[in-house]
CSV table of C-alpha atoms and ligand atoms in Angstrom, one decimal:
chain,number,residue,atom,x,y,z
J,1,UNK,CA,35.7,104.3,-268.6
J,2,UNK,CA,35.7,106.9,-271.6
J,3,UNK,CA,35.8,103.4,-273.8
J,4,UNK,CA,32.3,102.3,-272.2
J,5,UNK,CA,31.0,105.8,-272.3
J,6,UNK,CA,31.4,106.1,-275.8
J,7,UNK,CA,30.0,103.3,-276.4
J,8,UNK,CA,27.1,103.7,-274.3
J,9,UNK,CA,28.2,100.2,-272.3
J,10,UNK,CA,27.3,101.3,-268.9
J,11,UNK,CA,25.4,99.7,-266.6
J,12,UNK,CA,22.9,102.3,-265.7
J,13,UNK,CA,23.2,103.9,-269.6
J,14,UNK,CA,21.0,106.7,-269.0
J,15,UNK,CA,22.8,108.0,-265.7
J,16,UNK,CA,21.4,111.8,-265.9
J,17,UNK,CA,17.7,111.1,-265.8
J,18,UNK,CA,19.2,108.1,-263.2
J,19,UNK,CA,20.1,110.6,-261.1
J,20,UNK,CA,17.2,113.4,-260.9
J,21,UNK,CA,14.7,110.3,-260.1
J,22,UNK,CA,17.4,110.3,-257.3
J,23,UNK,CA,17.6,113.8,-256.3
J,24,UNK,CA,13.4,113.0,-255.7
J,25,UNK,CA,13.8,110.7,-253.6
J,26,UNK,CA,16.7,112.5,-251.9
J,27,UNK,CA,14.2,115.7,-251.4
J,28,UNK,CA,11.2,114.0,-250.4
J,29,UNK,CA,13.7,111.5,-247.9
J,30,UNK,CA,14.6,115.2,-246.5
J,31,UNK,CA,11.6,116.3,-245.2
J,32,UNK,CA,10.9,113.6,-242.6
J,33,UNK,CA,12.0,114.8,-239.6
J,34,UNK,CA,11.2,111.7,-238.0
J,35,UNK,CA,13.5,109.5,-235.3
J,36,UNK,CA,15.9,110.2,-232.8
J,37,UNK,CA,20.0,110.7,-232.1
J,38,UNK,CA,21.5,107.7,-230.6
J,39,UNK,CA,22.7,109.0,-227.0
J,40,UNK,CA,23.6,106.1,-225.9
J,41,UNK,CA,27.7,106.9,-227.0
J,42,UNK,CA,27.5,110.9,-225.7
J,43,UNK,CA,29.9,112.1,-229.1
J,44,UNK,CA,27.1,110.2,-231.5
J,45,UNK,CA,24.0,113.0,-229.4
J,46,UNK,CA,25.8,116.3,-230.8
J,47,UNK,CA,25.3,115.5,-234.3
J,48,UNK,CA,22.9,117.9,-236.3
J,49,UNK,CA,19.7,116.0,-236.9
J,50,UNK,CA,19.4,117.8,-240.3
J,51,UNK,CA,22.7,116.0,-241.6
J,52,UNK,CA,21.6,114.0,-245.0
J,53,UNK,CA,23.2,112.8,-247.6
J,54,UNK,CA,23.5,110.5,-250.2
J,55,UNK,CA,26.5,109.3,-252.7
J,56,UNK,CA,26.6,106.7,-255.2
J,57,UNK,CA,28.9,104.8,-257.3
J,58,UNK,CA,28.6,102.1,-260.0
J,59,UNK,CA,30.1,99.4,-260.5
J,60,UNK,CA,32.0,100.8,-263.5
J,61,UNK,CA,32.5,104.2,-262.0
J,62,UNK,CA,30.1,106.7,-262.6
J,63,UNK,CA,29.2,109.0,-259.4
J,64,UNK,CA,26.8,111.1,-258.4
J,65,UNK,CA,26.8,112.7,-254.7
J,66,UNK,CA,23.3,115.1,-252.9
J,67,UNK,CA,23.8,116.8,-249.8
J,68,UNK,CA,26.1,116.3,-246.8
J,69,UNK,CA,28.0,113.5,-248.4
J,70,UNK,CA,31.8,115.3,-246.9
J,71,UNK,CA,30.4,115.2,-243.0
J,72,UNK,CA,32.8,113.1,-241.2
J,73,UNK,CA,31.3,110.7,-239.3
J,74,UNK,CA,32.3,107.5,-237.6
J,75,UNK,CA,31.8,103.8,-239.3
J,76,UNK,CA,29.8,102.5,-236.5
J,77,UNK,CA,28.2,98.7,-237.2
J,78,UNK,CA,28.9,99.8,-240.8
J,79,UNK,CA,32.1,98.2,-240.3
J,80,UNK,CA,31.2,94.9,-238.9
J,81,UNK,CA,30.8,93.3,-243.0
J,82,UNK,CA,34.3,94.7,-243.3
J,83,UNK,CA,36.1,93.4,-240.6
J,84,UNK,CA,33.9,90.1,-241.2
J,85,UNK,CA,35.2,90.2,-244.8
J,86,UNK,CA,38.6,90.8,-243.9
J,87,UNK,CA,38.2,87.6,-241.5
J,88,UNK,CA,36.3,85.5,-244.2
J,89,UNK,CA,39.2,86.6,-247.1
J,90,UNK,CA,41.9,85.4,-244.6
J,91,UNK,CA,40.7,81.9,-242.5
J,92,UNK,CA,38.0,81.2,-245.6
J,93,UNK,CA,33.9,80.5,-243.9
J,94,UNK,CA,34.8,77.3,-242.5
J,95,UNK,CA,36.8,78.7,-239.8
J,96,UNK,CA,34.9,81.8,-238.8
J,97,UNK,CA,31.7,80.0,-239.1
J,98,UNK,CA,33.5,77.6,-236.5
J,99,UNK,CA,33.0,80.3,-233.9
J,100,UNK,CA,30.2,82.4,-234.8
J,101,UNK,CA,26.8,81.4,-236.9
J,102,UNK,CA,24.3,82.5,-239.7
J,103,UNK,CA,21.2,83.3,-238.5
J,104,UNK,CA,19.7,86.2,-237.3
J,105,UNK,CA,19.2,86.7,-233.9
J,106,UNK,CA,15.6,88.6,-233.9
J,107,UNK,CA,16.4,90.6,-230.8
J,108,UNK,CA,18.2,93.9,-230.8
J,109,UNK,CA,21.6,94.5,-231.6
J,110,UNK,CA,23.2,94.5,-228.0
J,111,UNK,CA,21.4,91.9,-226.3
J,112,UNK,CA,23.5,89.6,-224.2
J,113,UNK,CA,22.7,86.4,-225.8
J,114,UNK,CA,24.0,83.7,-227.6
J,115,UNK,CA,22.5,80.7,-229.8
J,116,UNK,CA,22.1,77.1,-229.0
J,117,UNK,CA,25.7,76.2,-229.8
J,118,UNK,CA,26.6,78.8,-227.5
J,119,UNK,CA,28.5,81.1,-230.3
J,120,UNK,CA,26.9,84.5,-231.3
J,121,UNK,CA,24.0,84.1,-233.8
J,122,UNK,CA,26.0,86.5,-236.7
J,123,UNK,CA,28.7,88.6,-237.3
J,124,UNK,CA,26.3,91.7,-237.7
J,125,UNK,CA,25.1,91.9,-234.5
J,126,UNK,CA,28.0,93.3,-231.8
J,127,UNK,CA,28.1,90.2,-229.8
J,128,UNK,CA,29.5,88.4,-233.5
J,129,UNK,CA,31.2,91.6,-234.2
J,130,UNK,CA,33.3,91.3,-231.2
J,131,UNK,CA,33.9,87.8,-231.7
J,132,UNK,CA,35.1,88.7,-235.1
J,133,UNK,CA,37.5,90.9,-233.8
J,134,UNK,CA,38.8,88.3,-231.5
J,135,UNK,CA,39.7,86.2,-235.1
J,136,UNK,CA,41.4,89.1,-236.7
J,137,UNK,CA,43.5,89.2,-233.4
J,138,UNK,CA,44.3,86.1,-232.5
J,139,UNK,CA,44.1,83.6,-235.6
J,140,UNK,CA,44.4,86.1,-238.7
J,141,UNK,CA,47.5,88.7,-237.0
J,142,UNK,CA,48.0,86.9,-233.6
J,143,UNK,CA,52.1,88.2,-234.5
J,144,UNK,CA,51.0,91.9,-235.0
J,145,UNK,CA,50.7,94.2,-232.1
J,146,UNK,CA,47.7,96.2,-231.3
J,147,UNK,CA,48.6,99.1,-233.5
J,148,UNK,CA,49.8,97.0,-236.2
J,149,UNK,CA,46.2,95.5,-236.4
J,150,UNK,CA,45.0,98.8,-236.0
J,151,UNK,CA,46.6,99.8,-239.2
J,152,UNK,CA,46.3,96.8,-240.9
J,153,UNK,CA,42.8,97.5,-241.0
J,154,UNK,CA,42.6,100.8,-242.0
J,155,UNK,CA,45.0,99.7,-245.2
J,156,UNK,CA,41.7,97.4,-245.9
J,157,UNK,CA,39.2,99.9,-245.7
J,158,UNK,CA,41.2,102.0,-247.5
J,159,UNK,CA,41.7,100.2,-250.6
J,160,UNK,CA,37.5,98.8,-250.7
J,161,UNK,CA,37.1,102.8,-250.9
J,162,UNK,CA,39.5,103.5,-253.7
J,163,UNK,CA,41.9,106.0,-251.1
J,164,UNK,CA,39.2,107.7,-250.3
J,165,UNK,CA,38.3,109.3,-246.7
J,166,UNK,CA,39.0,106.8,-243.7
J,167,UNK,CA,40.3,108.5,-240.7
J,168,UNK,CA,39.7,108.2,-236.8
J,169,UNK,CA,37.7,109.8,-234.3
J,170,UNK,CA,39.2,109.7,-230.8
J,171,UNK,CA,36.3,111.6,-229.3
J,172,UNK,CA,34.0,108.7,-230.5
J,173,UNK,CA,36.2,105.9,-229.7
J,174,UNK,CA,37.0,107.5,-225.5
J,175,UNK,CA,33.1,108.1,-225.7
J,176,UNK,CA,32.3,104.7,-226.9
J,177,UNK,CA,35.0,102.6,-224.6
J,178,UNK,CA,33.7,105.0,-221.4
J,179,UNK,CA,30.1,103.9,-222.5
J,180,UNK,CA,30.6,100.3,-223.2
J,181,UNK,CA,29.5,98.5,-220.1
J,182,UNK,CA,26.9,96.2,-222.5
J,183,UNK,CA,29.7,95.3,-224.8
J,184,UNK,CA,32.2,94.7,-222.4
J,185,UNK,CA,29.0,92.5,-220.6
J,186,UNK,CA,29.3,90.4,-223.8
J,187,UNK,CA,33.0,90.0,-224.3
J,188,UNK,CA,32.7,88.3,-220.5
J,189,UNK,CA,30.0,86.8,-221.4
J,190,UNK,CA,31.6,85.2,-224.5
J,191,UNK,CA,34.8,84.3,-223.3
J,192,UNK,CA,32.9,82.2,-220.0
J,193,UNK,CA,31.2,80.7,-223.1
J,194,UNK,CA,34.3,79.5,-224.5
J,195,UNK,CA,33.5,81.6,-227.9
J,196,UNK,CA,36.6,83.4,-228.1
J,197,UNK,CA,39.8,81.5,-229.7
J,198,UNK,CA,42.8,80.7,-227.3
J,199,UNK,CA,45.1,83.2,-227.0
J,200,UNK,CA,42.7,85.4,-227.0
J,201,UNK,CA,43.1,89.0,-225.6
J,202,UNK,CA,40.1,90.3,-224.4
J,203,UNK,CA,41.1,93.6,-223.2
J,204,UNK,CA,42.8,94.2,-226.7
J,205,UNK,CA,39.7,92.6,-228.6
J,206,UNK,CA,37.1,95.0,-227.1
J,207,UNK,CA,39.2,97.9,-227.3
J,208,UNK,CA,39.9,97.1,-231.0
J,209,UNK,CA,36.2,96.9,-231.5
J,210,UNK,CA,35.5,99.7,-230.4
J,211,UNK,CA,38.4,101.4,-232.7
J,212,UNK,CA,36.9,100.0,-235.8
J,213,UNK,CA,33.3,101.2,-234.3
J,214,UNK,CA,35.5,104.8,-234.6
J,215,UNK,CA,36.8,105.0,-237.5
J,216,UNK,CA,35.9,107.6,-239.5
J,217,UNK,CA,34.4,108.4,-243.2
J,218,UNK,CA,31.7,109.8,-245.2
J,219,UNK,CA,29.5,109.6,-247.8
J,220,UNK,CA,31.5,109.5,-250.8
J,221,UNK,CA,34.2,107.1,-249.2
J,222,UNK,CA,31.6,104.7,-248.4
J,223,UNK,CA,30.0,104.8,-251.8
J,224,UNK,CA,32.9,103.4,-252.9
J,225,UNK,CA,33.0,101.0,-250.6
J,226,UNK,CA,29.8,99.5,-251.2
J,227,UNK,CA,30.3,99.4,-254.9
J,228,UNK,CA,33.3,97.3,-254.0
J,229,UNK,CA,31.4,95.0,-252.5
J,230,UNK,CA,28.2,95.2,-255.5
J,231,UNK,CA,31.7,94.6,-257.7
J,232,UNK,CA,32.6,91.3,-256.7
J,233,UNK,CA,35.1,92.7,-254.4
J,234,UNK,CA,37.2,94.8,-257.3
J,235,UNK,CA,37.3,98.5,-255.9
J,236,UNK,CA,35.4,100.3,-259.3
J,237,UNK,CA,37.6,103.2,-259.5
J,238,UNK,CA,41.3,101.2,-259.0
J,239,UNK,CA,40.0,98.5,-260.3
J,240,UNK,CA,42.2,96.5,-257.7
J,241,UNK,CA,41.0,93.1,-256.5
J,242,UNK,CA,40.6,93.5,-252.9
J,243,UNK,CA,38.6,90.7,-251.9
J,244,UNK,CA,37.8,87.2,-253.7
J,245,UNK,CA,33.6,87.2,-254.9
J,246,UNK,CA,32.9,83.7,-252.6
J,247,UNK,CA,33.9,86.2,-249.6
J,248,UNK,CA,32.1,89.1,-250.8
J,249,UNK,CA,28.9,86.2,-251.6
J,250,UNK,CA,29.0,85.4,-248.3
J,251,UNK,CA,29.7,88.7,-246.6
J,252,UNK,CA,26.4,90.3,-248.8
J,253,UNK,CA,24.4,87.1,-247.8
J,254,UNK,CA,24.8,87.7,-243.9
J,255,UNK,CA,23.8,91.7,-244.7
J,256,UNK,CA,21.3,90.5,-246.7
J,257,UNK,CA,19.1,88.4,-243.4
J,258,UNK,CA,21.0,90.1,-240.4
J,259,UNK,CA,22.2,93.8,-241.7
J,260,UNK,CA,19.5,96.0,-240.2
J,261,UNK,CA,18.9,94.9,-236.9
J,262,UNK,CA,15.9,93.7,-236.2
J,263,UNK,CA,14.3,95.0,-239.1
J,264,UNK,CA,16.5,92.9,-241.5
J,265,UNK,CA,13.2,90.5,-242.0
J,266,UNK,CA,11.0,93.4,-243.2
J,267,UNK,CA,13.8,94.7,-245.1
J,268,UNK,CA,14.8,91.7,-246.9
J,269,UNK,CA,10.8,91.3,-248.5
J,270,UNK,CA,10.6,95.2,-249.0
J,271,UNK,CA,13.8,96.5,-250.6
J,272,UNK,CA,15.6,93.1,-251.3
J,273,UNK,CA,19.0,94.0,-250.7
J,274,UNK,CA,21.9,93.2,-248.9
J,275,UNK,CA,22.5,96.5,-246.3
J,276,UNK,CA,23.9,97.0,-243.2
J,277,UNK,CA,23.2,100.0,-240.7
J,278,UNK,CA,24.7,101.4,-238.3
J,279,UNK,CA,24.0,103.7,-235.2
J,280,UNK,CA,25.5,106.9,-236.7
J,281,UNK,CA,23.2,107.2,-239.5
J,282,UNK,CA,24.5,105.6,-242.0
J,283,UNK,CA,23.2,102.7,-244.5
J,284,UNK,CA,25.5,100.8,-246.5
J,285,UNK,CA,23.2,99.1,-250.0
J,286,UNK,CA,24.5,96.8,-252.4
J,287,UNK,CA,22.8,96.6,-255.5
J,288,UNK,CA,24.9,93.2,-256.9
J,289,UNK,CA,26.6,93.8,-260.4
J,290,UNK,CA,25.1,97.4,-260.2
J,291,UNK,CA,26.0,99.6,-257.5
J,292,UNK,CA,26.6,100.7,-254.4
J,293,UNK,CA,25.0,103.4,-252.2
J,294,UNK,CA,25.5,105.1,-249.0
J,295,UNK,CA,22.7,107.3,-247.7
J,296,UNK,CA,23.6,109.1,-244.2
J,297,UNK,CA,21.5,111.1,-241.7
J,298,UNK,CA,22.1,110.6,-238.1
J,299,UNK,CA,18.3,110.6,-236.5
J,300,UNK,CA,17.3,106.5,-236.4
J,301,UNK,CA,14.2,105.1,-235.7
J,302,UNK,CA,12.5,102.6,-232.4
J,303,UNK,CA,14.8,99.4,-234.0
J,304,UNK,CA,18.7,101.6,-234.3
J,305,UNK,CA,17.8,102.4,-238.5
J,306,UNK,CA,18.4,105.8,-239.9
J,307,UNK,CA,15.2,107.2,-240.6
J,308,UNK,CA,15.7,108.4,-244.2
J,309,UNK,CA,18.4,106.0,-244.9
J,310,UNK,CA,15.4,103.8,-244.8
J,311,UNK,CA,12.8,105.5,-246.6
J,312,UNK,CA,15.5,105.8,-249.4
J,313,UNK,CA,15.9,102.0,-249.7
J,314,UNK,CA,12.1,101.8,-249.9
J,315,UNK,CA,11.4,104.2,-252.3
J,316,UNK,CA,14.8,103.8,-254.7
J,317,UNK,CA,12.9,99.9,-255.3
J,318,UNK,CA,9.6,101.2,-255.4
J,319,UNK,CA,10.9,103.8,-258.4
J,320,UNK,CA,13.5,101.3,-259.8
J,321,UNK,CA,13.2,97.3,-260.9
J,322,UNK,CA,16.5,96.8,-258.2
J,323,UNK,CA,14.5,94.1,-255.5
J,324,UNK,CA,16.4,90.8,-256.0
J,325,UNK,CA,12.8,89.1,-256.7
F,1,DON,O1,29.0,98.8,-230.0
F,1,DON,C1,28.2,99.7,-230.2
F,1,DON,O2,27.2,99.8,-229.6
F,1,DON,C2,28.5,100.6,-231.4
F,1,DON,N1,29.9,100.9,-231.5
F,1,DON,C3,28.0,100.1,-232.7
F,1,DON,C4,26.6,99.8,-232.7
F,1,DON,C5,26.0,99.7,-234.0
F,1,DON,O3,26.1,100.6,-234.9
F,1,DON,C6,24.9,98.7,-234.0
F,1,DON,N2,25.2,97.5,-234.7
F,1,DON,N3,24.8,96.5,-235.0
């Protein structure tokens, strides 16, 4: 890192006026008061709708962090690339792709339905999230019990973000299993379908879903994270190779058409990045080769997308030449 610097190698050389172009768009992101808590999980209702914040990290290290990047706050449908990746990194596209697909679905995230080869339409939505899950169990650690998994998966997470913050929120995860009707609704639905692999577990598959869904991080963590994944799959600041770049190709390619709900068509032709969003607030974007950014605040519009998370991702390509196209 102090090699590059010296020699000016970076990728985004001029990183101070980088970053107060940023801090703009941070402010003017900050006074829309716009959107709405999710209430559907009760714990995700009592967060402060005036939480924003907004961390960033190269893909050769440099940082730069505005507001309330420390807030705790739970991973949500932020995790389902991760646990995809995991899944993709372990049984390789052909398998997973045997059980769930590549399009998106065009209806909203929870919707009890399933494409026309009866498998869920992609791993970003929670029916394919689930169904993920039910890989990981059963064909990636079918020896490993529950709590293994459990912490087999955090020791991912944990090494995409460098060591950085990922913890676990019981409050979410009682709040989101006592509020799950709609999920469990899709596990049934799925395993009537034949989606699920045999030896499947569906008990221990939803409630690890719903763990994931819990686990906790923030900002900076997740800044980290993404530039992982904008990195090829080598954590910037370890430099460890967590995941091989076909898998993180073809994790960023599913965020790219499918990682903001049903807004994911509109998002791919205006910002032109591969995202994912989730209903805590957060949005995960992957500038490829670049960077990675997390920008959180908790109030989400009509379609399940943070308000200013969004407006961020518009106006960073609008100020900046980062739209694939
Ligand atoms: O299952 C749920 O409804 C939440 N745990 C996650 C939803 C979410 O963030 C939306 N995802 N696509």
């Amino acid at each position: 890192l102090i090699a590059k610097a010296f020699r000016q190698q970076f990728v985004i050389p001029d990183f101070t006026s980088f970053v107060k172009d940023i801090e703009d768009i941070y402010n003017r992101c900050k006074s829309n008061t716009l959107g709405k808590l999710a209430d559907y999980i009760p714990q995700l209702a009592r967060y402060s709708p005036d939480f924003w914040g907004v961390s960033i990290c190269t893909v050769d290290g440099q940082r730069y962090s505005i507001g309330d990047v420390d807030e705790p706050f739970t991973l949500q449908s932020c995790s389902k690339p991760l646990t995809y990746a995991i899944a993709l990194e372990k049984l390789g596209p052909k398998v997973v792709h045997s059980y769930v697909g590549q399009e998106p679905s065009g209806r909203i995230f929870n919707e009890l339905v399933l494409d026309q080869n009866k498998k869920p339409h992609n791993p970003m939505i929670n029916a394919g999230a689930i169904l993920t899950c039910s890989l990981m169990n059963a064909l990636v650690k079918p020896d490993m019990t529950s709590a293994e998994i459990f912490d087999y998966t955090m020791s991912w997470f944990k090494r995409l973000s460098g060591g950085e913050y990922i913890g676990f929120n019981n409050a979410v995860f009682l709040s989101e299993r006592e509020a799950a009707d709609r999920n469990y609704a899709l596990g049934f639905y799925m395993r009537e379908n034949k989606c699920f692999p045999k030896r499947t577990n569906l008990k221990e598959v939803m409630d690890y879903y719903f763990q994931v869904c819990s686990m906790e991080t923030n900002c900076e963590a997740m800044s980290v994270i993404a530039a992982s994944l904008a990195n090829g799959g080598i954590c910037p600041t370890t430099e460890e190779k967590v995941f091989r770049p076909e898998c993180v190709r073809d994790v960023l390619s599913i965020m790219h058409s499918c990682g903001t709900y049903d807004y994911s068509g509109q998002f791919a032709f205006k910002v032109g990045l591969p995202a994912k969003s989730g209903v805590s607030g957060g949005m995960m974007l992957v500038i490829p080769n670049v960077m990675g950014i997390f920008a959180w605040s908790p109030p989400l519009d009509h379609l399940g997308n943070t308000v200013r998370g969004l407006q961020f991702c518009e106006e960073l390509v609008n100020t900046f030449n980062f739209h694939r196209y």
